[in-house]
Amino acid sequence: MYGIFSYDIASPRVGYKHGRQILDLEVVGLLGYFDDLGIDPTVFTKPVLNDFIALGKPAHQRIRQHLKELLNDETIAFRHVHDQAFIDESRVQMHLPVRIGNYTDFYAGIHHAENVGRMFRPNADPLLPNYRHLPVAYHGRASSIVVSGTPIRRPVGQFLNADNKPTFGPSQALDFELELGLVIGKSNALGESIAIDEAEDYIFGVTLFNDWSARDIQRWEYQPLGPFLGKNFASSLSAWVVPFEDLEPFRINGPQQEPTPLPYLQTTQPSHFDLELEVIMQPVGYEQIVISRTNARYLYWSFAQMIVHHTVGGCNLQIGDILATGTISGTDSGSYGSLLELSQNGTRPLHLNTHETRTFLNDGDTVLLRGGGFSDGIRVDLGDVAGTVLPS
Ligand code: MN
């Protein structure tokens, strides 16, 4: 996993996470270990991954192969000679890994979409007529995406009170959304769409993503143009980005898409991923509690389909853009990716432990999203994304 870290007097630079150790790639570059790879080592001295990402996939593959060789060579040399290149993760401060130009949030978790549809529009079909024809999304706010660990201040805003009167104050329905975030690794020119078979070439890596949501504000404002202040106060991104190629062992077929999507969205290879995901809550003074376990396989639309649909009209993606999947929920109540669903719209408090129940988040609550792939002895850790709610 790649990320941006600093420590002591060392300014933010690119690191490669290896267990609890971080390999300082600026130092590795200064020592000359990238000289034979034909890449410019100054990309590792930057405070964001964008220039490193721009090297492209062939360069990334050479670098990763080289790093694996350095890290696997236990008998010698590298670690012992260059112990200053390794920093324990407890010593570092992490930074937002990419300079994010644009952020788009999809709505590709079909069970989440059905659950929300049932709650917000109880007398209608849970899914709107377009849902199975195109990956629905909205353009979000890049400036308020923060790195994991950044506290989240409860937003104030306008919503309907118990008497259905517009009122102003701290949100009474602050929620999380369990999502994956794609870090875009390649730009397309304005006016040029991306074909489905090339779409994955545009993914640098994957993160965990928490799309914090104020449900009361959202519910009042969202029609007709979609989410605005209910979402734009903050979103949290993992500090570490997992290279997309690491997900290869977990590739699976997605759900049957019925009706068949239009040709531009049709995939010819399995393009979903079997990645286990979980939501952990920690109220002040208590242990961590797992409140949901789900899987990325519940996404109706694949990453590739999201990229294709995003660009089909000529929209240009740029290196460092974030495309988030939308909330990922499974089919049963232990696998929902938001409190909105877990508490059935606030009507059924969720029991965290013998003392604490929640409908929505309290001040002081910490939410931690974790994930990984595990199959046939192969394991990829997606890391985590955490945030603690501060009073408004
Ligand atoms: Mn979302």
mmCIF file of C-alpha atoms and ligand atoms in Angstrom:
data_model
loop_
_atom_site.group_PDB
_atom_site.id
_atom_site.type_symbol
_atom_site.label_atom_id
_atom_site.label_comp_id
_atom_site.label_asym_id
_atom_site.label_seq_id
_atom_site.Cartn_x
_atom_site.Cartn_y
_atom_site.Cartn_z
ATOM 1 C CA MET A 1 0.000 0.000 0.000
ATOM 2 C CA TYR A 2 1.222 3.490 -0.830
ATOM 3 C CA GLY A 3 0.647 6.588 1.255
ATOM 4 C CA ILE A 4 2.024 9.963 2.277
ATOM 5 C CA PHE A 5 3.640 10.223 5.684
ATOM 6 C CA SER A 6 5.844 12.530 7.740
ATOM 7 C CA TYR A 7 7.689 12.074 11.018
ATOM 8 C CA ASP A 8 10.005 14.086 13.254
ATOM 9 C CA ILE A 9 11.507 16.710 10.977
ATOM 10 C CA ALA A 10 10.908 14.668 7.812
ATOM 11 C CA SER A 11 8.434 16.446 5.530
ATOM 12 C CA PRO A 12 5.589 14.540 3.841
ATOM 13 C CA ARG A 13 6.846 11.953 1.345
ATOM 14 C CA VAL A 14 5.806 8.674 -0.283
ATOM 15 C CA GLY A 15 5.852 5.513 1.807
ATOM 16 C CA TYR A 16 5.190 1.854 1.138
ATOM 17 C CA LYS A 17 3.512 0.026 4.002
ATOM 18 C CA HIS A 18 4.932 -3.364 4.900
ATOM 19 C CA GLY A 19 3.286 -4.760 8.019
ATOM 20 C CA ARG A 20 3.761 -2.219 10.781
ATOM 21 C CA GLN A 21 6.775 -0.741 9.040
ATOM 22 C CA ILE A 22 6.784 2.010 6.472
ATOM 23 C CA LEU A 23 9.472 1.987 3.841
ATOM 24 C CA ASP A 24 10.521 5.583 3.148
ATOM 25 C CA LEU A 25 10.704 5.712 -0.646
ATOM 26 C CA GLU A 26 12.355 9.129 -0.636
ATOM 27 C CA VAL A 27 15.262 7.603 1.276
ATOM 28 C CA VAL A 28 15.265 4.489 -0.931
ATOM 29 C CA GLY A 29 15.489 6.794 -3.934
ATOM 30 C CA LEU A 30 18.298 8.871 -2.411
ATOM 31 C CA LEU A 31 20.232 5.650 -1.809
ATOM 32 C CA GLY A 32 20.048 4.982 -5.533
ATOM 33 C CA TYR A 33 17.852 1.903 -5.481
ATOM 34 C CA PHE A 34 15.587 3.215 -8.240
ATOM 35 C CA ASP A 35 18.441 4.241 -10.530
ATOM 36 C CA ASP A 36 18.253 1.131 -12.682
ATOM 37 C CA LEU A 37 14.504 1.331 -13.166
ATOM 38 C CA GLY A 38 14.512 4.390 -15.389
ATOM 39 C CA ILE A 39 12.216 6.381 -13.152
ATOM 40 C CA ASP A 40 12.601 9.809 -11.636
ATOM 41 C CA PRO A 41 12.981 9.304 -7.850
ATOM 42 C CA THR A 42 11.851 12.866 -7.093
ATOM 43 C CA VAL A 43 8.241 11.603 -7.396
ATOM 44 C CA PHE A 44 8.782 10.043 -3.950
ATOM 45 C CA THR A 45 9.698 13.383 -2.370
ATOM 46 C CA LYS A 46 6.296 14.931 -3.084
ATOM 47 C CA PRO A 47 3.539 15.508 -0.485
ATOM 48 C CA VAL A 48 0.937 13.709 -2.661
ATOM 49 C CA LEU A 49 0.993 10.545 -4.777
ATOM 50 C CA ASN A 50 -0.137 12.265 -7.998
ATOM 51 C CA ASP A 51 3.288 12.456 -9.684
ATOM 52 C CA PHE A 52 4.074 8.880 -8.706
ATOM 53 C CA ILE A 53 0.684 7.775 -10.069
ATOM 54 C CA ALA A 54 1.391 9.643 -13.321
ATOM 55 C CA LEU A 55 4.406 7.376 -13.999
ATOM 56 C CA GLY A 56 1.890 4.808 -15.247
ATOM 57 C CA LYS A 57 1.247 1.135 -14.670
ATOM 58 C CA PRO A 58 4.394 -0.313 -16.334
ATOM 59 C CA ALA A 59 6.571 1.848 -14.057
ATOM 60 C CA HIS A 60 4.461 0.933 -11.010
ATOM 61 C CA GLN A 61 4.939 -2.742 -11.785
ATOM 62 C CA ARG A 62 8.709 -2.359 -12.031
ATOM 63 C CA ILE A 63 8.788 -0.444 -8.754
ATOM 64 C CA ARG A 64 6.642 -2.971 -6.927
ATOM 65 C CA GLN A 65 8.690 -5.896 -8.152
ATOM 66 C CA HIS A 66 11.823 -4.105 -7.025
ATOM 67 C CA LEU A 67 10.355 -3.284 -3.591
ATOM 68 C CA LYS A 68 9.275 -6.891 -3.106
ATOM 69 C CA GLU A 69 12.787 -8.052 -3.841
ATOM 70 C CA LEU A 70 14.238 -5.561 -1.375
ATOM 71 C CA LEU A 71 11.716 -6.481 1.323
ATOM 72 C CA ASN A 72 11.930 -10.241 0.842
ATOM 73 C CA ASP A 73 15.683 -10.352 1.018
ATOM 74 C CA GLU A 74 15.630 -11.173 4.723
ATOM 75 C CA THR A 75 19.133 -12.545 4.897
ATOM 76 C CA ILE A 76 20.892 -9.301 4.299
ATOM 77 C CA ALA A 77 21.526 -6.344 3.583
ATOM 78 C CA PHE A 78 18.806 -3.995 2.777
ATOM 79 C CA ARG A 79 17.066 -3.793 6.127
ATOM 80 C CA HIS A 80 20.243 -4.055 8.165
ATOM 81 C CA VAL A 81 22.287 -1.644 6.138
ATOM 82 C CA HIS A 82 19.537 0.850 5.593
ATOM 83 C CA ASP A 83 17.488 0.696 8.747
ATOM 84 C CA GLN A 84 16.923 4.449 8.409
ATOM 85 C CA ALA A 85 14.649 3.629 5.466
ATOM 86 C CA PHE A 86 12.164 1.873 7.775
ATOM 87 C CA ILE A 87 9.941 3.773 10.170
ATOM 88 C CA ASP A 88 7.515 2.197 12.597
ATOM 89 C CA GLU A 89 3.962 3.279 11.844
ATOM 90 C CA SER A 90 3.490 4.457 15.437
ATOM 91 C CA ARG A 91 5.981 7.257 14.760
ATOM 92 C CA VAL A 92 4.393 8.789 11.690
ATOM 93 C CA GLN A 93 1.684 11.212 10.826
ATOM 94 C CA MET A 94 -0.353 10.301 7.764
ATOM 95 C CA HIS A 95 -1.571 12.811 5.177
ATOM 96 C CA LEU A 96 -4.233 12.817 2.488
ATOM 97 C CA PRO A 97 -2.578 10.551 -0.100
ATOM 98 C CA VAL A 98 -3.666 12.343 -3.265
ATOM 99 C CA ARG A 99 -4.450 15.833 -4.453
ATOM 100 C CA ILE A 100 -8.093 15.308 -5.332
ATOM 101 C CA GLY A 101 -9.386 17.372 -8.221
ATOM 102 C CA ASN A 102 -12.849 15.865 -8.359
ATOM 103 C CA TYR A 103 -14.952 13.462 -6.380
ATOM 104 C CA THR A 104 -17.970 11.516 -7.590
ATOM 105 C CA ASP A 105 -20.140 9.319 -5.402
ATOM 106 C CA PHE A 106 -22.021 6.453 -7.027
ATOM 107 C CA TYR A 107 -25.005 4.574 -5.675
ATOM 108 C CA ALA A 108 -23.997 1.116 -6.844
ATOM 109 C CA GLY A 109 -24.907 -0.868 -3.723
ATOM 110 C CA ILE A 110 -28.271 -2.235 -4.782
ATOM 111 C CA HIS A 111 -29.408 -3.454 -1.354
ATOM 112 C CA HIS A 112 -28.627 -0.030 0.105
ATOM 113 C CA ALA A 113 -30.558 1.652 -2.718
ATOM 114 C CA GLU A 114 -33.542 -0.630 -2.089
ATOM 115 C CA ASN A 115 -33.451 -0.082 1.673
ATOM 116 C CA VAL A 116 -33.256 3.698 1.318
ATOM 117 C CA GLY A 117 -35.952 3.710 -1.361
ATOM 118 C CA ARG A 118 -38.287 1.833 0.969
ATOM 119 C CA MET A 119 -37.649 4.335 3.782
ATOM 120 C CA PHE A 120 -37.691 7.580 1.787
ATOM 121 C CA ARG A 121 -40.480 6.640 -0.667
ATOM 122 C CA PRO A 122 -42.553 4.037 1.197
ATOM 123 C CA ASN A 123 -45.396 3.919 -1.307
ATOM 124 C CA ALA A 124 -43.347 3.475 -4.446
ATOM 125 C CA ASP A 125 -40.988 0.935 -6.019
ATOM 126 C CA PRO A 126 -37.827 0.929 -3.873
ATOM 127 C CA LEU A 127 -35.647 1.274 -6.958
ATOM 128 C CA LEU A 128 -36.259 4.137 -9.372
ATOM 129 C CA PRO A 129 -36.771 3.049 -12.995
ATOM 130 C CA ASN A 130 -33.239 4.013 -14.074
ATOM 131 C CA TYR A 131 -31.413 2.005 -11.395
ATOM 132 C CA ARG A 132 -30.743 -1.181 -13.373
ATOM 133 C CA HIS A 133 -29.940 0.748 -16.562
ATOM 134 C CA LEU A 134 -27.159 3.068 -15.435
ATOM 135 C CA PRO A 135 -24.849 3.595 -12.444
ATOM 136 C CA VAL A 136 -26.510 6.517 -10.652
ATOM 137 C CA ALA A 137 -24.131 9.082 -9.100
ATOM 138 C CA TYR A 138 -23.735 12.686 -8.034
ATOM 139 C CA HIS A 139 -20.738 14.998 -8.161
ATOM 140 C CA GLY A 140 -19.469 15.512 -4.623
ATOM 141 C CA ARG A 141 -17.125 17.947 -2.959
ATOM 142 C CA ALA A 142 -13.390 17.194 -3.203
ATOM 143 C CA SER A 143 -12.245 19.962 -0.852
ATOM 144 C CA SER A 144 -13.791 18.401 2.254
ATOM 145 C CA ILE A 145 -12.299 14.926 1.825
ATOM 146 C CA VAL A 146 -10.016 14.303 4.816
ATOM 147 C CA VAL A 147 -7.511 11.611 5.670
ATOM 148 C CA SER A 148 -8.379 8.826 8.088
ATOM 149 C CA GLY A 149 -8.092 9.929 11.710
ATOM 150 C CA THR A 150 -9.267 13.494 11.116
ATOM 151 C CA PRO A 151 -12.077 14.360 13.572
ATOM 152 C CA ILE A 152 -15.477 15.059 12.016
ATOM 153 C CA ARG A 153 -17.425 18.027 13.339
ATOM 154 C CA ARG A 154 -21.168 17.466 13.519
ATOM 155 C CA PRO A 155 -22.670 19.766 10.882
ATOM 156 C CA VAL A 156 -25.388 22.290 11.520
ATOM 157 C CA GLY A 157 -28.033 22.872 8.909
ATOM 158 C CA GLN A 158 -31.664 23.094 8.003
ATOM 159 C CA PHE A 159 -34.075 20.193 8.401
ATOM 160 C CA LEU A 160 -37.647 19.470 9.389
ATOM 161 C CA ASN A 161 -38.351 19.193 13.096
ATOM 162 C CA ALA A 162 -40.839 16.800 14.710
ATOM 163 C CA ASP A 163 -43.695 19.144 13.712
ATOM 164 C CA ASN A 164 -42.517 19.139 10.096
ATOM 165 C CA LYS A 165 -41.394 22.768 10.373
ATOM 166 C CA PRO A 166 -38.066 23.868 8.857
ATOM 167 C CA THR A 167 -35.601 24.413 11.668
ATOM 168 C CA PHE A 168 -31.874 25.120 12.006
ATOM 169 C CA GLY A 169 -29.382 23.453 14.308
ATOM 170 C CA PRO A 170 -26.924 20.595 14.759
ATOM 171 C CA SER A 171 -27.877 17.543 12.719
ATOM 172 C CA GLN A 172 -29.790 15.033 14.827
ATOM 173 C CA ALA A 173 -29.185 12.197 12.368
ATOM 174 C CA LEU A 174 -25.467 11.995 11.659
ATOM 175 C CA ASP A 175 -24.525 8.762 9.897
ATOM 176 C CA PHE A 176 -21.653 6.980 8.165
ATOM 177 C CA GLU A 177 -21.606 5.238 4.786
ATOM 178 C CA LEU A 178 -19.346 2.237 4.178
ATOM 179 C CA GLU A 179 -17.909 2.630 0.689
ATOM 180 C CA LEU A 180 -14.869 1.852 -1.406
ATOM 181 C CA GLY A 181 -13.042 4.703 -3.120
ATOM 182 C CA LEU A 182 -11.219 4.346 -6.443
ATOM 183 C CA VAL A 183 -8.173 6.541 -6.996
ATOM 184 C CA ILE A 184 -8.034 7.425 -10.685
ATOM 185 C CA GLY A 185 -4.617 6.636 -12.170
ATOM 186 C CA LYS A 186 -4.796 7.989 -15.697
ATOM 187 C CA SER A 187 -6.468 10.933 -17.371
ATOM 188 C CA ASN A 188 -8.646 10.882 -20.477
ATOM 189 C CA ALA A 189 -8.923 13.908 -22.722
ATOM 190 C CA LEU A 190 -12.029 16.066 -22.540
ATOM 191 C CA GLY A 191 -14.445 14.761 -25.160
ATOM 192 C CA GLU A 192 -12.968 11.237 -25.225
ATOM 193 C CA SER A 193 -14.956 8.462 -23.598
ATOM 194 C CA ILE A 194 -13.375 5.345 -22.090
ATOM 195 C CA ALA A 195 -14.329 1.913 -23.481
ATOM 196 C CA ILE A 196 -15.364 -0.823 -21.079
ATOM 197 C CA ASP A 197 -12.386 -3.077 -21.846
ATOM 198 C CA GLU A 198 -9.933 -0.275 -21.050
ATOM 199 C CA ALA A 199 -11.715 1.119 -18.004
ATOM 200 C CA GLU A 200 -9.647 -0.692 -15.361
ATOM 201 C CA ASP A 201 -6.455 0.804 -16.825
ATOM 202 C CA TYR A 202 -7.686 4.061 -15.315
ATOM 203 C CA ILE A 203 -7.704 2.767 -11.726
ATOM 204 C CA PHE A 204 -4.532 3.341 -9.707
ATOM 205 C CA GLY A 205 -5.834 1.901 -6.479
ATOM 206 C CA VAL A 206 -8.579 1.339 -3.976
ATOM 207 C CA THR A 207 -9.273 2.816 -0.546
ATOM 208 C CA LEU A 208 -11.911 2.592 2.122
ATOM 209 C CA PHE A 209 -14.183 5.607 2.123
ATOM 210 C CA ASN A 210 -16.661 6.971 4.664
ATOM 211 C CA ASP A 211 -19.247 9.301 3.136
ATOM 212 C CA TRP A 212 -20.475 10.907 6.381
ATOM 213 C CA SER A 213 -24.119 11.885 5.918
ATOM 214 C CA ALA A 214 -26.530 14.089 7.876
ATOM 215 C CA ARG A 215 -29.782 12.283 7.128
ATOM 216 C CA ASP A 216 -32.147 14.988 8.387
ATOM 217 C CA ILE A 217 -30.454 17.654 6.274
ATOM 218 C CA GLN A 218 -30.250 15.268 3.314
ATOM 219 C CA ARG A 219 -33.893 14.261 3.488
ATOM 220 C CA TRP A 220 -35.100 17.885 3.430
ATOM 221 C CA GLU A 221 -32.767 19.186 0.718
ATOM 222 C CA TYR A 222 -32.226 16.308 -1.710
ATOM 223 C CA GLN A 223 -35.088 16.763 -4.131
ATOM 224 C CA PRO A 224 -34.838 17.585 -6.982
ATOM 225 C CA LEU A 225 -31.050 17.936 -7.437
ATOM 226 C CA GLY A 226 -29.573 15.424 -5.009
ATOM 227 C CA PRO A 227 -27.245 15.557 -1.993
ATOM 228 C CA PHE A 228 -25.683 18.878 -0.971
ATOM 229 C CA LEU A 229 -25.053 20.039 2.614
ATOM 230 C CA GLY A 230 -26.108 16.678 4.007
ATOM 231 C CA LYS A 231 -22.863 15.309 2.536
ATOM 232 C CA ASN A 232 -20.398 18.110 1.798
ATOM 233 C CA PHE A 233 -19.195 18.798 5.358
ATOM 234 C CA ALA A 234 -16.725 15.875 5.301
ATOM 235 C CA SER A 235 -15.806 12.530 3.769
ATOM 236 C CA SER A 236 -12.977 10.323 5.060
ATOM 237 C CA LEU A 237 -10.424 8.518 2.899
ATOM 238 C CA SER A 238 -7.938 5.812 3.941
ATOM 239 C CA ALA A 239 -4.383 6.989 4.384
ATOM 240 C CA TRP A 240 -3.109 3.985 2.397
ATOM 241 C CA VAL A 241 -4.001 3.213 -1.207
ATOM 242 C CA VAL A 242 -4.001 -0.453 -2.275
ATOM 243 C CA PRO A 243 -2.705 -0.876 -5.840
ATOM 244 C CA PHE A 244 -5.546 -2.119 -8.034
ATOM 245 C CA GLU A 245 -3.455 -5.092 -9.233
ATOM 246 C CA ASP A 246 -3.446 -6.459 -5.668
ATOM 247 C CA LEU A 247 -7.178 -7.149 -6.008
ATOM 248 C CA GLU A 248 -6.686 -9.557 -8.932
ATOM 249 C CA PRO A 249 -6.957 -12.778 -6.826
ATOM 250 C CA PHE A 250 -10.388 -11.646 -5.635
ATOM 251 C CA ARG A 251 -11.989 -10.985 -9.012
ATOM 252 C CA ILE A 252 -15.458 -12.541 -9.332
ATOM 253 C CA ASN A 253 -18.539 -12.336 -11.486
ATOM 254 C CA GLY A 254 -20.949 -9.649 -10.434
ATOM 255 C CA PRO A 255 -24.664 -10.117 -9.926
ATOM 256 C CA GLN A 256 -26.677 -10.944 -13.015
ATOM 257 C CA GLN A 257 -27.605 -7.631 -14.585
ATOM 258 C CA GLU A 258 -31.218 -7.843 -15.652
ATOM 259 C CA PRO A 259 -32.260 -6.173 -17.893
ATOM 260 C CA THR A 260 -29.015 -6.407 -19.839
ATOM 261 C CA PRO A 261 -27.357 -2.973 -19.811
ATOM 262 C CA LEU A 262 -26.922 -1.047 -23.045
ATOM 263 C CA PRO A 263 -23.887 -2.201 -25.061
ATOM 264 C CA TYR A 264 -21.497 0.483 -23.816
ATOM 265 C CA LEU A 265 -21.918 -0.857 -20.256
ATOM 266 C CA GLN A 266 -21.625 -4.561 -21.076
ATOM 267 C CA THR A 267 -18.585 -6.289 -19.615
ATOM 268 C CA THR A 268 -16.830 -9.271 -21.136
ATOM 269 C CA GLN A 269 -14.919 -10.426 -18.049
ATOM 270 C CA PRO A 270 -15.620 -10.761 -14.329
ATOM 271 C CA SER A 271 -15.202 -7.255 -12.975
ATOM 272 C CA HIS A 272 -16.481 -7.448 -9.408
ATOM 273 C CA PHE A 273 -14.362 -8.228 -6.341
ATOM 274 C CA ASP A 274 -14.812 -10.470 -3.320
ATOM 275 C CA LEU A 275 -13.668 -8.106 -0.581
ATOM 276 C CA GLU A 276 -14.874 -8.447 2.986
ATOM 277 C CA LEU A 277 -15.814 -5.213 4.685
ATOM 278 C CA GLU A 278 -16.796 -4.315 8.204
ATOM 279 C CA VAL A 279 -17.997 -1.380 10.257
ATOM 280 C CA ILE A 280 -16.724 -0.960 13.802
ATOM 281 C CA MET A 281 -18.067 1.548 16.312
ATOM 282 C CA GLN A 282 -16.395 2.710 19.470
ATOM 283 C CA PRO A 283 -18.418 4.890 21.844
ATOM 284 C CA VAL A 284 -16.410 6.927 24.356
ATOM 285 C CA GLY A 285 -15.234 4.659 27.159
ATOM 286 C CA TYR A 286 -16.044 1.353 25.452
ATOM 287 C CA GLU A 287 -14.302 -1.290 23.398
ATOM 288 C CA GLN A 288 -14.643 -1.483 19.650
ATOM 289 C CA ILE A 289 -17.817 -3.243 18.489
ATOM 290 C CA VAL A 290 -18.306 -4.743 15.021
ATOM 291 C CA ILE A 291 -21.780 -3.613 13.938
ATOM 292 C CA SER A 292 -21.824 -4.765 10.327
ATOM 293 C CA ARG A 293 -20.093 -7.250 8.032
ATOM 294 C CA THR A 294 -20.615 -7.083 4.299
ATOM 295 C CA ASN A 295 -18.803 -7.583 1.002
ATOM 296 C CA ALA A 296 -17.977 -5.586 -2.129
ATOM 297 C CA ARG A 297 -19.658 -8.344 -4.139
ATOM 298 C CA TYR A 298 -22.990 -6.641 -3.336
ATOM 299 C CA LEU A 299 -22.217 -3.789 -5.700
ATOM 300 C CA TYR A 300 -24.592 -4.019 -8.650
ATOM 301 C CA TRP A 301 -22.350 -1.992 -10.967
ATOM 302 C CA SER A 302 -18.636 -2.741 -11.337
ATOM 303 C CA PHE A 303 -15.768 -0.260 -11.055
ATOM 304 C CA ALA A 304 -15.312 -0.515 -14.830
ATOM 305 C CA GLN A 305 -18.951 0.288 -15.497
ATOM 306 C CA MET A 306 -18.758 3.334 -13.215
ATOM 307 C CA ILE A 307 -15.755 4.690 -15.137
ATOM 308 C CA VAL A 308 -17.343 4.016 -18.517
ATOM 309 C CA HIS A 309 -20.615 5.651 -17.605
ATOM 310 C CA HIS A 310 -18.852 8.629 -15.998
ATOM 311 C CA THR A 311 -16.958 9.397 -19.203
ATOM 312 C CA VAL A 312 -19.414 8.277 -21.905
ATOM 313 C CA GLY A 313 -20.461 11.856 -22.618
ATOM 314 C CA GLY A 314 -16.858 13.059 -22.791
ATOM 315 C CA CYS A 315 -16.199 13.999 -19.159
ATOM 316 C CA ASN A 316 -12.469 13.936 -18.448
ATOM 317 C CA LEU A 317 -11.207 12.040 -15.429
ATOM 318 C CA GLN A 318 -7.969 13.270 -13.920
ATOM 319 C CA ILE A 319 -5.213 11.594 -11.935
ATOM 320 C CA GLY A 320 -6.137 11.699 -8.255
ATOM 321 C CA ASP A 321 -9.886 11.936 -8.773
ATOM 322 C CA ILE A 322 -11.908 9.849 -6.333
ATOM 323 C CA LEU A 323 -14.827 7.726 -7.501
ATOM 324 C CA ALA A 324 -16.676 6.249 -4.540
ATOM 325 C CA THR A 325 -18.952 3.262 -4.957
ATOM 326 C CA GLY A 326 -21.916 4.251 -2.799
ATOM 327 C CA THR A 327 -22.893 2.510 0.403
ATOM 328 C CA ILE A 328 -22.323 -1.227 0.341
ATOM 329 C CA SER A 329 -24.979 -3.253 2.153
ATOM 330 C CA GLY A 330 -25.683 -6.961 2.089
ATOM 331 C CA THR A 331 -29.044 -8.652 2.189
ATOM 332 C CA ASP A 332 -29.529 -9.136 5.933
ATOM 333 C CA SER A 333 -29.621 -6.626 8.762
ATOM 334 C CA GLY A 334 -26.167 -7.539 10.064
ATOM 335 C CA SER A 335 -24.648 -6.465 6.769
ATOM 336 C CA TYR A 336 -25.927 -2.926 6.297
ATOM 337 C CA GLY A 337 -23.449 -0.160 5.519
ATOM 338 C CA SER A 338 -25.197 2.759 7.261
ATOM 339 C CA LEU A 339 -26.976 3.476 10.549
ATOM 340 C CA LEU A 340 -29.954 4.658 8.504
ATOM 341 C CA GLU A 341 -30.453 1.021 7.532
ATOM 342 C CA LEU A 342 -29.164 -0.594 10.736
ATOM 343 C CA SER A 343 -31.640 1.415 12.846
ATOM 344 C CA GLN A 344 -34.402 1.273 10.235
ATOM 345 C CA ASN A 345 -34.517 5.014 9.791
ATOM 346 C CA GLY A 346 -34.126 5.649 13.498
ATOM 347 C CA THR A 347 -37.132 3.533 14.477
ATOM 348 C CA ARG A 348 -35.194 0.581 15.930
ATOM 349 C CA PRO A 349 -32.194 1.525 18.069
ATOM 350 C CA LEU A 350 -29.164 -0.619 17.440
ATOM 351 C CA HIS A 351 -27.782 -2.279 20.596
ATOM 352 C CA LEU A 352 -24.032 -1.757 20.647
ATOM 353 C CA ASN A 353 -23.500 -3.389 24.040
ATOM 354 C CA THR A 354 -25.450 -3.736 27.265
ATOM 355 C CA HIS A 355 -25.219 0.009 27.927
ATOM 356 C CA GLU A 356 -25.261 1.780 24.605
ATOM 357 C CA THR A 357 -27.827 1.991 21.833
ATOM 358 C CA ARG A 358 -27.753 4.154 18.719
ATOM 359 C CA THR A 359 -30.127 5.310 16.059
ATOM 360 C CA PHE A 360 -27.583 7.794 14.682
ATOM 361 C CA LEU A 361 -24.107 8.860 15.824
ATOM 362 C CA ASN A 362 -23.445 10.549 19.173
ATOM 363 C CA ASP A 363 -20.693 13.072 19.747
ATOM 364 C CA GLY A 364 -17.550 11.188 20.698
ATOM 365 C CA ASP A 365 -18.407 8.086 18.663
ATOM 366 C CA THR A 366 -15.589 6.700 16.549
ATOM 367 C CA VAL A 367 -16.438 4.888 13.318
ATOM 368 C CA LEU A 368 -13.846 2.587 11.802
ATOM 369 C CA LEU A 369 -14.225 0.888 8.420
ATOM 370 C CA ARG A 370 -11.985 -2.067 7.619
ATOM 371 C CA GLY A 371 -11.652 -4.488 4.765
ATOM 372 C CA GLY A 372 -9.635 -7.091 2.986
ATOM 373 C CA GLY A 373 -9.575 -10.038 0.637
ATOM 374 C CA PHE A 374 -8.892 -13.551 1.893
ATOM 375 C CA SER A 375 -8.815 -16.572 -0.385
ATOM 376 C CA ASP A 376 -6.688 -19.718 -0.734
ATOM 377 C CA GLY A 377 -3.992 -18.393 1.531
ATOM 378 C CA ILE A 378 -3.806 -15.094 -0.312
ATOM 379 C CA ARG A 379 -4.581 -12.031 1.684
ATOM 380 C CA VAL A 380 -4.810 -8.376 0.824
ATOM 381 C CA ASP A 381 -5.435 -5.835 3.537
ATOM 382 C CA LEU A 382 -7.450 -2.786 2.499
ATOM 383 C CA GLY A 383 -6.403 -0.995 5.668
ATOM 384 C CA ASP A 384 -8.908 1.152 7.479
ATOM 385 C CA VAL A 385 -10.506 4.566 7.684
ATOM 386 C CA ALA A 386 -11.445 6.110 11.005
ATOM 387 C CA GLY A 387 -13.112 9.263 12.272
ATOM 388 C CA THR A 388 -14.448 10.534 15.588
ATOM 389 C CA VAL A 389 -17.493 12.787 15.839
ATOM 390 C CA LEU A 390 -16.936 16.171 17.517
ATOM 391 C CA PRO A 391 -19.775 18.314 18.834
ATOM 392 C CA SER A 392 -20.997 21.017 16.457
HETATM 393 MN MN MN B 1 -22.475 7.865 -0.383
#
